[in-house]
Coordinates of C-alpha atoms in Angstrom, one line a residue:
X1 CA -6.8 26.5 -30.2
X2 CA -10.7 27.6 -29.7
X3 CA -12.3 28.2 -32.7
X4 CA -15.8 28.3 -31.7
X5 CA -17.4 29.4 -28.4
X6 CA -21.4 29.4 -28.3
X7 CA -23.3 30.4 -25.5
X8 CA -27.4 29.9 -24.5
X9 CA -29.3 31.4 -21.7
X10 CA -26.0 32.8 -19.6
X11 CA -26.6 36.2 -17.8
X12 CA -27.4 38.8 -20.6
X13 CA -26.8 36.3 -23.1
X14 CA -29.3 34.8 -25.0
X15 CA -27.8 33.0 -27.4
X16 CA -24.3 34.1 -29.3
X17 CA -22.0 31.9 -31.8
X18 CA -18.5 33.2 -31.8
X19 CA -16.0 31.9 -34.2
X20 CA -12.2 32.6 -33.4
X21 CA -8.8 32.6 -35.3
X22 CA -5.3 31.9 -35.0
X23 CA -3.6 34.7 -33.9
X24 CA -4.9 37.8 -31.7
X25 CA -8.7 37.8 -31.4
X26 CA -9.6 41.3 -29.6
X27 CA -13.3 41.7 -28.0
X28 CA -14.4 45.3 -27.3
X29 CA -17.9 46.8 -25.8
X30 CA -18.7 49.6 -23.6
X31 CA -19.0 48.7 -19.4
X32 CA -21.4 46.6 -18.4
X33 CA -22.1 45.2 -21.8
X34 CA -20.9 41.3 -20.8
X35 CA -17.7 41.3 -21.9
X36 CA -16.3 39.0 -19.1
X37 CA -19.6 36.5 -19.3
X38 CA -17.6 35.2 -22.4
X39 CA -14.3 34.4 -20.0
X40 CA -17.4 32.9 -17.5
X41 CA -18.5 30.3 -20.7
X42 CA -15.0 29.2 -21.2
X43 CA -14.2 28.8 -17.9
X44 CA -17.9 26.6 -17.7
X45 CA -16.7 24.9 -20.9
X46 CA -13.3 24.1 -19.2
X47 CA -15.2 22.4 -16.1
X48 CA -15.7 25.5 -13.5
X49 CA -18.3 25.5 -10.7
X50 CA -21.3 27.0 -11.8
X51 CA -23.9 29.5 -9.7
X52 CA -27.9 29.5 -10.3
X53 CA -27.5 32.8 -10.3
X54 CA -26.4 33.0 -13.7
X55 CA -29.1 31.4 -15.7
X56 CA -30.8 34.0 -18.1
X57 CA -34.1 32.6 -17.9
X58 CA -34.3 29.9 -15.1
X59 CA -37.1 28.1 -17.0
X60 CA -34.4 26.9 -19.6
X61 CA -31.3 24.9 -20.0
X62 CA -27.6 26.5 -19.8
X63 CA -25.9 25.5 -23.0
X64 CA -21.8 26.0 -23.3
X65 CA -20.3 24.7 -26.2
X66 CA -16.8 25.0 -27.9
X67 CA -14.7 23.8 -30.0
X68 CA -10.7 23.5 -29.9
X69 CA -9.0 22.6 -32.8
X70 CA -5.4 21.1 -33.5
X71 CA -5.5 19.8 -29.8
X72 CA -1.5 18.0 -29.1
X73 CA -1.8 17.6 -24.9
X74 CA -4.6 15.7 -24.3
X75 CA -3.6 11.9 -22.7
X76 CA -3.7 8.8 -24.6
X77 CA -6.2 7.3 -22.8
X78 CA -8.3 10.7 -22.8
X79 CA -8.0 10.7 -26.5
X80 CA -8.8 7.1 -26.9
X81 CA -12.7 7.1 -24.3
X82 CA -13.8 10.4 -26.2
X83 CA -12.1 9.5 -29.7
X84 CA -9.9 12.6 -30.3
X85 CA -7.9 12.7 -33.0
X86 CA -7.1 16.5 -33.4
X87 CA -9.6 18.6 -32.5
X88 CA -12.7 18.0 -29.9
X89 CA -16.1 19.5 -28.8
X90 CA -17.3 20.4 -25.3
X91 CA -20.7 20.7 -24.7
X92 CA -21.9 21.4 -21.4
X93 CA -25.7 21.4 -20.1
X94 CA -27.0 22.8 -17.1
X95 CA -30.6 22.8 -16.2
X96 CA -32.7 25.0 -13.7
X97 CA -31.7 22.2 -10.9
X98 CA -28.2 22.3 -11.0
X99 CA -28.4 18.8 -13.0
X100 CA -25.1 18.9 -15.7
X101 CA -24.7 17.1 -18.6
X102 CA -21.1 17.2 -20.2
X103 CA -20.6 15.7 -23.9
X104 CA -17.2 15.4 -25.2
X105 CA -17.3 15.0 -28.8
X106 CA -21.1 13.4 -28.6
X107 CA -19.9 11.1 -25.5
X108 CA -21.0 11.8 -21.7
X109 CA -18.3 12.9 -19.8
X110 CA -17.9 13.9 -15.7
X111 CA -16.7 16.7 -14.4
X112 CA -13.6 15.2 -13.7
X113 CA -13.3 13.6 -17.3
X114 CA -13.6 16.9 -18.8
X115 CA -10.7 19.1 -16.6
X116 CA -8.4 16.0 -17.5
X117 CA -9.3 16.6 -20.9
X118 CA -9.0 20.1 -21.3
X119 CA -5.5 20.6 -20.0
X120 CA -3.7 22.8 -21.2
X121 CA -6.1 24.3 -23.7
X122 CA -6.8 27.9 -22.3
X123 CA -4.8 30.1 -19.8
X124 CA -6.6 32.5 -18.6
X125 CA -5.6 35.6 -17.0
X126 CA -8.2 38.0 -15.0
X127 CA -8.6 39.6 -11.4
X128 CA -8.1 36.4 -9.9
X129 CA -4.4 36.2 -11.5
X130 CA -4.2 39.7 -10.7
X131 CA -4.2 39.7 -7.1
X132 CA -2.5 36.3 -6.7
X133 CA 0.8 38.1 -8.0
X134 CA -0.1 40.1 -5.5
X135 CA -0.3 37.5 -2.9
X136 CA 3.6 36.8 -2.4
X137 CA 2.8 32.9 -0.9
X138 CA 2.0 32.1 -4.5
X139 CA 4.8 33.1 -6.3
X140 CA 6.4 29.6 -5.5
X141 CA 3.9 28.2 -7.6
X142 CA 5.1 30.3 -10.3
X143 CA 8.1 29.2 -10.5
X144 CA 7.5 25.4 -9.4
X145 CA 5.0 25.2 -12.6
X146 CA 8.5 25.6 -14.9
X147 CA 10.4 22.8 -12.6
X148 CA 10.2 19.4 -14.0
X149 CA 7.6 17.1 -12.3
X150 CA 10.0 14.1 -11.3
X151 CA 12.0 16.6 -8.7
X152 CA 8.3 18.1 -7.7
X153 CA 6.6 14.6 -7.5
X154 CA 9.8 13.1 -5.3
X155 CA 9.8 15.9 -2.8
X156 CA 5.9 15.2 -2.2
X157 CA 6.6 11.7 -2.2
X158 CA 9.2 11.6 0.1
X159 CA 7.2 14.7 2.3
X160 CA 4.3 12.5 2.7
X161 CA 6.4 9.4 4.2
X162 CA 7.7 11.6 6.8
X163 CA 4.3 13.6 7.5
X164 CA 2.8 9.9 7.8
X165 CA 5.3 9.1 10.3
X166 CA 5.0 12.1 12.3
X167 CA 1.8 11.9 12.6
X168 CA 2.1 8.2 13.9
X169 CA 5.0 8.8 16.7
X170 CA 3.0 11.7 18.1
X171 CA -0.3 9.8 18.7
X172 CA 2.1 7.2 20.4
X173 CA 3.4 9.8 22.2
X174 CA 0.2 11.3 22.9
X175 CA -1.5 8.3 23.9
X176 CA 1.5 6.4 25.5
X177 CA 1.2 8.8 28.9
X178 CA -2.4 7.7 29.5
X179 CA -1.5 3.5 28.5
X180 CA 1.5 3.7 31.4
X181 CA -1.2 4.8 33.6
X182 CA -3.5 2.0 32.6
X183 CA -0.3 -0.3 33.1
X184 CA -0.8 -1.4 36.5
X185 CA -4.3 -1.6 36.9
X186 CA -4.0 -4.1 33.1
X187 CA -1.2 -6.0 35.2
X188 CA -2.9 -6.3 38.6
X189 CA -5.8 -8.2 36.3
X190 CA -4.0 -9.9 34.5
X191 CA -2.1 -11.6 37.6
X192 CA -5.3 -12.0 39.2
X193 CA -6.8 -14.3 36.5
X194 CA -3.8 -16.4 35.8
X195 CA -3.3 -17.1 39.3
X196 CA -6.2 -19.3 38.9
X197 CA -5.1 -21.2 35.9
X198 CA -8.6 -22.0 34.5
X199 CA -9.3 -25.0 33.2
X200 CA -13.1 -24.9 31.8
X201 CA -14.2 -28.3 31.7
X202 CA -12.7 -28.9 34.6
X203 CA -13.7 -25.3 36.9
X204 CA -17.4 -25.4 34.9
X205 CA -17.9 -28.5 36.8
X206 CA -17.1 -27.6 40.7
X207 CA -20.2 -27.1 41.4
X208 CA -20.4 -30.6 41.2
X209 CA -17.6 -31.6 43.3
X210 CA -18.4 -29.6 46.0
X211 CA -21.6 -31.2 46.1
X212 CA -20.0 -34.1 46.4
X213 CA -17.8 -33.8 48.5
X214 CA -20.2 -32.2 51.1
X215 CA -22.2 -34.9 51.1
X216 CA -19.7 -37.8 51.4
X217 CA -20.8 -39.0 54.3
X218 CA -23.9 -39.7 53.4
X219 CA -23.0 -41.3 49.9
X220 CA -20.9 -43.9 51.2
X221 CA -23.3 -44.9 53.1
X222 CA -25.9 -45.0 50.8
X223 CA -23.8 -47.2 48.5
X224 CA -22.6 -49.5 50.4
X225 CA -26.9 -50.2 51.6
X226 CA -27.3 -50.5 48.0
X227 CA -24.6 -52.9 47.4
X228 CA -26.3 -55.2 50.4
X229 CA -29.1 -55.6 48.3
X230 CA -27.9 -56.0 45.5
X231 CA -25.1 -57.9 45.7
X232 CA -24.1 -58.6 49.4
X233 CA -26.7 -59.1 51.1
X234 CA -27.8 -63.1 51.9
X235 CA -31.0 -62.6 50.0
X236 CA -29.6 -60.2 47.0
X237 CA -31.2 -59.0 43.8
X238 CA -28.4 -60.2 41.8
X239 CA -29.2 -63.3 42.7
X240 CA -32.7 -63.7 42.5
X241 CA -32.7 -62.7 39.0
X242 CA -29.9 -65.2 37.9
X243 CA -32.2 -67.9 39.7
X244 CA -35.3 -67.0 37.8
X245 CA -33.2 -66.6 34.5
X246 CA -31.7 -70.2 35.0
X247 CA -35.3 -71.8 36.1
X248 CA -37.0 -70.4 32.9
X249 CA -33.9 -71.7 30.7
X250 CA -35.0 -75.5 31.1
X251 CA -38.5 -74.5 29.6
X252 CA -38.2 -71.4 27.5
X253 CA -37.4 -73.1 24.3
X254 CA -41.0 -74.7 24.3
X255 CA -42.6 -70.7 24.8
X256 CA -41.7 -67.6 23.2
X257 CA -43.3 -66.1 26.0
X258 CA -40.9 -67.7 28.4
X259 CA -37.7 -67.3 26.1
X260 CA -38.4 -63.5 26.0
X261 CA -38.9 -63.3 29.5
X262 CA -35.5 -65.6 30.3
X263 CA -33.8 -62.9 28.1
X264 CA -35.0 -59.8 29.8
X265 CA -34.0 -61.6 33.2
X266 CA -30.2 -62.3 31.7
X267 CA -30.1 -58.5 30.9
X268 CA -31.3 -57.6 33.6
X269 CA -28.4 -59.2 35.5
X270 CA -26.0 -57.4 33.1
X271 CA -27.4 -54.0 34.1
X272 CA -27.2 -54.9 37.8
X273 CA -23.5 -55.9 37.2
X274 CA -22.6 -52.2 35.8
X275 CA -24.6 -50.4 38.4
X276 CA -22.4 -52.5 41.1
X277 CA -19.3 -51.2 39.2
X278 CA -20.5 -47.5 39.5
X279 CA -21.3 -47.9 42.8
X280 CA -18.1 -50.0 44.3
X281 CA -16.1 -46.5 42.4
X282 CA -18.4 -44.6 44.9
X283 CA -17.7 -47.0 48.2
X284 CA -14.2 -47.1 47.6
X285 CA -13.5 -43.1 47.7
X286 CA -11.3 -42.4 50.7
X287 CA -13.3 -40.4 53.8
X288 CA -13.8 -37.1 53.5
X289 CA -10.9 -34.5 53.4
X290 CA -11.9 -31.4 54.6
X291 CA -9.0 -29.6 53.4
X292 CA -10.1 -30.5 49.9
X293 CA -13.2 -29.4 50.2
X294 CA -11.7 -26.3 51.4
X295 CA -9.7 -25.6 48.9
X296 CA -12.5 -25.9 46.4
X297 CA -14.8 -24.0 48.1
X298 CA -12.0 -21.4 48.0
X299 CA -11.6 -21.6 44.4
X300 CA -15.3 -21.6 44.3
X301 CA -16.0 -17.8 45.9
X302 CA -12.7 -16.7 43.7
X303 CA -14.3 -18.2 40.2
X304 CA -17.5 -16.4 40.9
X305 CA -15.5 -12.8 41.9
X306 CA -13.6 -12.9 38.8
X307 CA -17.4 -13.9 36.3
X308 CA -18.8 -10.6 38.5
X309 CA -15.5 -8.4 37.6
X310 CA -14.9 -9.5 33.7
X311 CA -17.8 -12.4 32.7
X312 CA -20.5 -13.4 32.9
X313 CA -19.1 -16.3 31.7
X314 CA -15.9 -18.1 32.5
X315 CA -15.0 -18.1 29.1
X316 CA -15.0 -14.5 29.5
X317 CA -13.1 -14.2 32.1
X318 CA -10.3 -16.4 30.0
X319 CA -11.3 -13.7 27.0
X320 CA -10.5 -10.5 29.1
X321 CA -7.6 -12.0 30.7
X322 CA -6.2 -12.3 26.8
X323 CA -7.3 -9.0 25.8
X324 CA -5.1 -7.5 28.7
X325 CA -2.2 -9.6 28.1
X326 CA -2.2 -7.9 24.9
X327 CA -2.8 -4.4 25.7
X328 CA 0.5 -5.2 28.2
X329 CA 2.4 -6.7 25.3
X330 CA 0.9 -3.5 23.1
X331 CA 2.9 -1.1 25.6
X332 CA 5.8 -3.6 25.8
X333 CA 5.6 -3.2 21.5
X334 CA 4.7 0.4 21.7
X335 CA 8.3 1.3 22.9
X336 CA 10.1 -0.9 21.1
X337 CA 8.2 0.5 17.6
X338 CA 8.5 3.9 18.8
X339 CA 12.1 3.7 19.3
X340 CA 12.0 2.0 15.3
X341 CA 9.7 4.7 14.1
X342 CA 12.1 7.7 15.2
X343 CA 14.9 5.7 13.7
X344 CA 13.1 5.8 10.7
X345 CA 12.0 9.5 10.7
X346 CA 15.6 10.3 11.1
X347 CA 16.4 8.6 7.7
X348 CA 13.6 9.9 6.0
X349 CA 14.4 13.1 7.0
X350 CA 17.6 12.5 5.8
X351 CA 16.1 11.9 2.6
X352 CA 14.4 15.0 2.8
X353 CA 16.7 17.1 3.0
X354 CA 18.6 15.8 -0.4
X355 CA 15.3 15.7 -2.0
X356 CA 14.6 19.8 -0.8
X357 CA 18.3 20.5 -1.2
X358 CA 17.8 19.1 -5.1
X359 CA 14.3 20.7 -6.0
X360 CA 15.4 24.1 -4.4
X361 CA 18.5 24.4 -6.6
X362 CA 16.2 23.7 -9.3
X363 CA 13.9 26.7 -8.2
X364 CA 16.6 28.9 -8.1
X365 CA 18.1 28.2 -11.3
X366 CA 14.6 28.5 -12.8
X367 CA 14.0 31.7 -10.8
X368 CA 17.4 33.4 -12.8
X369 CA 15.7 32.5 -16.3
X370 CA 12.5 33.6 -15.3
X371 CA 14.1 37.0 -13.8
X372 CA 16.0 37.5 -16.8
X373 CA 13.3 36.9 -19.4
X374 CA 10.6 39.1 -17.3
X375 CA 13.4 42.1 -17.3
X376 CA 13.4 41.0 -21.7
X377 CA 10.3 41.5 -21.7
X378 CA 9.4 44.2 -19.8
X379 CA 11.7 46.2 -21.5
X380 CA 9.7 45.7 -24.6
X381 CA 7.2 47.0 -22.6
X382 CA 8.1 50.6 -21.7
X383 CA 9.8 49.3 -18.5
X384 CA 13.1 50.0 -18.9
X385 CA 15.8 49.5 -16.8
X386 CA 13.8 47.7 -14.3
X387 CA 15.1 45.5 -12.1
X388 CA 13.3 41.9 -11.4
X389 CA 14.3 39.6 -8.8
X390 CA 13.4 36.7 -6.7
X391 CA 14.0 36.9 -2.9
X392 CA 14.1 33.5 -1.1
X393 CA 13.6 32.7 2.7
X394 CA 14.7 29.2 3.3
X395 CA 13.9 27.3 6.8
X396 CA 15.1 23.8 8.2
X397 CA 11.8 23.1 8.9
X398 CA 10.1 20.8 6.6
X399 CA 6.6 21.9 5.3
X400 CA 5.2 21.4 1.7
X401 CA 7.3 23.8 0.0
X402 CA 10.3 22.1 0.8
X403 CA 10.7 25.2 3.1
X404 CA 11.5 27.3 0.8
X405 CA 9.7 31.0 0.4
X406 CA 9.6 33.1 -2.6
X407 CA 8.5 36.7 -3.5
X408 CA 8.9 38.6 -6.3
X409 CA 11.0 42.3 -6.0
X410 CA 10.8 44.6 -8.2
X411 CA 12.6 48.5 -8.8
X412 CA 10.9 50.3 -12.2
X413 CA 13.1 53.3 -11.5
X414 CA 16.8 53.4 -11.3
X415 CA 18.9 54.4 -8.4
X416 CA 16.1 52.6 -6.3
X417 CA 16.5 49.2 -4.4
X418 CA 13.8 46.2 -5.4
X419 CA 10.7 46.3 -3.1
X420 CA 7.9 43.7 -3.0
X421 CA 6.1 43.7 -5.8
X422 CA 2.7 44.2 -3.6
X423 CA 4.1 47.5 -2.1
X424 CA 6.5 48.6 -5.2
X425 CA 4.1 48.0 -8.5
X426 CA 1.5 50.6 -9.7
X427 CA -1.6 49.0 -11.4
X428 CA -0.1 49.6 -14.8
X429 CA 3.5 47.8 -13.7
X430 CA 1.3 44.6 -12.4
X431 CA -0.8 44.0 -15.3
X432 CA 2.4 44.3 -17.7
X433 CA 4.2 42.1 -14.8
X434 CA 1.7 39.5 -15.3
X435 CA 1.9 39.8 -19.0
X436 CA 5.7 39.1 -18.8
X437 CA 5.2 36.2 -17.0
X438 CA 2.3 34.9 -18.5
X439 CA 4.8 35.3 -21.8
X440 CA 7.3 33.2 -20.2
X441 CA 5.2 30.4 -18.8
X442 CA 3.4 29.7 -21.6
X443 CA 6.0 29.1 -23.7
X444 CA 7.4 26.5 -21.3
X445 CA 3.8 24.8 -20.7
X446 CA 3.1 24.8 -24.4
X447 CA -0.6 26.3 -23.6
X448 CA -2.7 26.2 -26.8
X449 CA -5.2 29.4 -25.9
X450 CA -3.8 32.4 -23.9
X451 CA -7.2 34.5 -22.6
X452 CA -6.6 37.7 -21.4
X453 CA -9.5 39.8 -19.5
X454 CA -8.5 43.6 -19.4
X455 CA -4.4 42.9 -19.0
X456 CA -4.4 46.4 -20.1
X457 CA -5.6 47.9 -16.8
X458 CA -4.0 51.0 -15.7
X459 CA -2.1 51.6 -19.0
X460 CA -2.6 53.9 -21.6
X461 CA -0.2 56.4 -24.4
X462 CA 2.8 54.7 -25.2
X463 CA 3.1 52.2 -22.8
X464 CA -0.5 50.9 -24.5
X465 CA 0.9 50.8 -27.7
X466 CA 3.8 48.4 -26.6
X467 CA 1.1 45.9 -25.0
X468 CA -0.7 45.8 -27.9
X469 CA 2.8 45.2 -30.0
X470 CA 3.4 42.4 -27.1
X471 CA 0.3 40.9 -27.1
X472 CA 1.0 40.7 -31.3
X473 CA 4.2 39.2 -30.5
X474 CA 2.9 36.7 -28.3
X475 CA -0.2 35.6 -30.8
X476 CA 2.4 34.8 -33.5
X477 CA 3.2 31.3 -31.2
X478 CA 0.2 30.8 -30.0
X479 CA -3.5 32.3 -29.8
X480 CA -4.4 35.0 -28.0
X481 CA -8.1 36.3 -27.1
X482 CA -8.0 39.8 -25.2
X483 CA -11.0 41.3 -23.8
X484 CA -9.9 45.6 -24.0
X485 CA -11.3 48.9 -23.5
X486 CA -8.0 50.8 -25.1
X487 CA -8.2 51.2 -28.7
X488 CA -4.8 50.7 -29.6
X489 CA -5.0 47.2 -28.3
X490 CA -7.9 46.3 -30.4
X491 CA -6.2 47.9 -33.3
X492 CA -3.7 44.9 -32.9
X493 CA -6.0 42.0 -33.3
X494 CA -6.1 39.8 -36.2
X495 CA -10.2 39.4 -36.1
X496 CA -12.6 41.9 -33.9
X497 CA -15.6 41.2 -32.3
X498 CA -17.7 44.0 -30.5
X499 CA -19.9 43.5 -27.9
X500 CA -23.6 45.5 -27.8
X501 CA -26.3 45.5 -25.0
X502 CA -30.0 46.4 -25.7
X503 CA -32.6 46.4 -23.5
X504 CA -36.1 43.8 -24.2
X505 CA -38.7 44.8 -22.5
X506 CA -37.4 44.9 -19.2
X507 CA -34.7 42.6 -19.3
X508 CA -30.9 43.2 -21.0
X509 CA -29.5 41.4 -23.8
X510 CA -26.1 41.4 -25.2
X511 CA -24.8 40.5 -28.9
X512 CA -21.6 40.0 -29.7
X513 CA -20.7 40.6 -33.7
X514 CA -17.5 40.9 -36.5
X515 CA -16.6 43.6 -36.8
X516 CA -14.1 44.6 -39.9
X517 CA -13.1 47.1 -42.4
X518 CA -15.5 50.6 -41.7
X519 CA -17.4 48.7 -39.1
X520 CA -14.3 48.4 -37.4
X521 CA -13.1 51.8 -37.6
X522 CA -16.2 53.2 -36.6
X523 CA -16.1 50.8 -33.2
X524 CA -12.1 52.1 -32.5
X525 CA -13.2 55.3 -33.4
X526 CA -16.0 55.6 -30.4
X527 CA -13.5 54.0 -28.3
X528 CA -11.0 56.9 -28.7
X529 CA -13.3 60.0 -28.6
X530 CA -16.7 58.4 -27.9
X531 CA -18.2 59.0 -31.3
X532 CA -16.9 58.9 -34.4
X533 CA -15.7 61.8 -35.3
X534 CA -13.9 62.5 -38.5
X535 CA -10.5 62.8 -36.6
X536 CA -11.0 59.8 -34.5
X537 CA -11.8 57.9 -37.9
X538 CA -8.5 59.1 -38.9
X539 CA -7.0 58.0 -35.7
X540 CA -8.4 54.6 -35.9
X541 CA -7.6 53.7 -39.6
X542 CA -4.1 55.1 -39.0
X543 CA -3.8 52.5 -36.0
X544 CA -4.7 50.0 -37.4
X545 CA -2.8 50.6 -40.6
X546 CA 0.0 50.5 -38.2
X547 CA -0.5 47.6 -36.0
X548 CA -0.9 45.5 -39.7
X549 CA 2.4 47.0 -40.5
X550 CA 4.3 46.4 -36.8

């Protein structure tokens, strides 16, 4: 439960310390005087966005701290960073930048850290909750927050799976019109590049080859000259150096002169001997065949097309020529999967379907309890013989709510059919509506603070009285913190507090205080005339002489 709230440099506050109890706590003040800036701090403490706009004076730090005692939901690992045994401490600091600091019991905390953490400590109820009863799309959500989490969590599960594959077949769709139209232009270049089957060694050196080949004439001619002198000729090089080699043998061993010179002869006759191999390969080429050259010239101009359409290079050309084969074997692939992925959809919508079937019986059983203890309870509260239902709309159509609509009827009167609660309910019927519900949920989600901000709206007389005897009721399980302008509420509470506003110097501030025994009568006593008057005294200690006794 909250047992301590304090508050520094928020709106009209300045600085306040409030200390609450088990049971019903009950804060009272006059319009205007910041009641709801206390439901604002708890909701900062519980990890809500925060405005500048708020900060009392934006030369300071905006301190929220509070305290929660006899805590039983926070998670194991939760319990085990911030060391939570049973009761923790939230501080929160906000400075004229925006900057926040968050310490859970003395540790720093994120945002994030500190929402897990404070799960389930404080429900509260205000004009938000108000009108989203009034919004009939979230009345699923009432009802799904009693179903068990396994039935939720496997619906969502198996929703994503078939949203994800969806999503997947139409893009293939989608994009599959425009790839067909790419198809032939991909296949016409494709065919055109492995019609040439390129080789790169052997296509990088053509250029070579033609140049040979051109020029045959000439380089058979050339050789075989060379070969004449070399070799063939009467007077030859060949064999003037192996007759100077062999006339400097018989006298090289008497000169190192000579020996080296005998030696570069002999090798010299060696390098002759390879050069007459090279060029005897030459000579003996058959003549020219123009068709050959040709061809290659051919292959050539064809070469150089493709490098101008997908190079520079010819390894390019081999690189785009893969790319398309796969694009072609994408579309090839692309038919095949799609015709896998719709055969997959099916069966997960298959799925589906059990899973919605399964968590939409749960809803409905869930929706009778609820029904039946909202009509309980509403009866206690000077509803009687009202008639609360729950009107589904179900659709084939998969969607996140497992297509399943749900809005609340309701019929106050008898003789008179249910209506939607948005067009049926006054003020008065909604707020005790809520309250009903707010019974019934809390009880099932074991919520260790309920926080109400003016639940008695639109109510007043009798009807007052039995939501001040509900509220009592309701604080005996759990505890409940009501912010009220009818006395007879605040006559119910186990501990008071009464909010004041003064005026400093030009700027409001507001104190909040205990208020108990006269002090106390006094306060319900200028809520129910105004001023206390010697019959509103009496009023006031007879009411709350009454609630102690209810």
């Amino acid at each position: 439960m909250l047992s301590m709230l304090r508050v520094e440099n928020l709106s009209v506050i300045e600085s306040v310390n409030v200390e609450f109890t088990k049971g019903l706590n009950i804060i009272t003040g006059e319009t205007g005087a910041g009641k709801s800036v206390f439901i604002g701090a708890l909701n900062l403490v519980l990890g809500a966005r925060f405005s500048r706009t708020l900060f009392r004076d934006p030369s300071k730090k905006l301190v929220v701290e509070a305290e929660f005692t006899d805590v039983s939901n926070v998670r194991k690992d939760i319990r085990e960073q911030f060391d939570i045994e049973t009761d923790i401490i939230i501080r929160r600091e906000i400075d004229s930048s925006g900057k926040n600091r968050i310490f859970i019991n003395g540790r720093m905390a994120t945002v994030e850290q500190l929402k897990e953490a404070a799960v389930g400590f404080c429900d509260i109820h205000g004009q938000h909750e108000h009108q989203m009863l009034l919004d009939s799309t979230t009345h699923i959500s009432f009802i799904d927050s009693l179903v068990e989490p396994s039935l939720k969590d496997r619906y969502r599960q198996t929703f994503e799976r078939y949203s994800v594959l969806e999503k997947e077949i139409n893009e293939i769709k989608n994009n599959r019109q425009q790839v067909i139209r790419e198809k032939d232009m991909l296949e016409f270049q494709l065919n055109e590049i492995d019609s040439m089957n390129i080789d790169i060694d052997a296509d990088s050196r053509i250029d070579d080859k033609v140049n040979m080949l051109s020029n045959m004439e000439k380089i058979l001619e050339s050789a075989s000259n060379a070969l004449g002198l070399i070799r063939d000729g009467e007077i030859n090089a060949y064999d003037l150096l192996s007759s100077a080699a062999s006339a400097l043998s018989s006298v090289s061993s008497y000169n190192s002169v000579l020996e080296k010179a005998e030696n570069q002869l002999s090798e010299a006759t060696y390098i002759i001997n390879d050069a007459i191999a090279a060029i005897e390969n030459v000579a003996d080429m058959q003549e020219l065949d123009p068709s050959e050259l040709d061809s290659l010239m051919d292959r050539k101009y064809r070469l150089q097309n493709l490098m101008k359409k997908y190079g520079p290079e010819l390894s390019d050309v081999v690189s785009f020529g893969e790319v398309v084969s796969g694009k072609l074997e994408d579309i090839v692939f692309g038919q095949d999967n799609l015709d896998k992925l719709e055969k997959q959809l099916t069966e997960v919508f298959a799925e589906l379907k059990e899973d919605a079937k399964l968590l939409n019986l749960r809803r409905k059983e869930i929706a009778k309890k609820i029904e039946d203890k909202v009509v309980e309870s509403l009866d206690e509260l000077e509803l009687k013989n009202c008639v609360f239902i729950t009107v589904f709309n179900e659709s084939e159509i998969p969607d996140v709510t497992a297509g399943l609509k749900a809005e609340f009827f309701i019929s106050t009167n008898p003789g008179f059919e249910p209506g939607p609660l948005v067009k049926v309910a006054s003020g008065g019927e909604i707020s005790r509506v809520m309250l009903a519900l707010k019974e019934v949920f809390a009880v099932a989600d074991k919520v260790d603070t309920l926080v109400f901000d003016e639940v008695d709206t639109g109510i007043s007389g009798r009807t007052a009285k039995k939501v001040a005897l509900k509220l009592k009721k309701v604080s005996k399980s759990r505890q409940v913190i009501v912010i009220t302008h009818l006395p007879v509420v605040a006559s119910a509470g186990n501990r008071h507090f009464h909010i004041t506003k003064s005026l400093i110097g030009d700027k409001a501030k507001t104190e909040i205080g205990l208020v108990k025994d006269s002090e106390r009568i006094n306060v319900l006593a200028s809520m129910i005339a105004g001023d206390a008057t010697k019959s509103s005294l009496e009023q006031a200690a007879e009411m709350i002489k009454e609630m102690t006794n209810a």
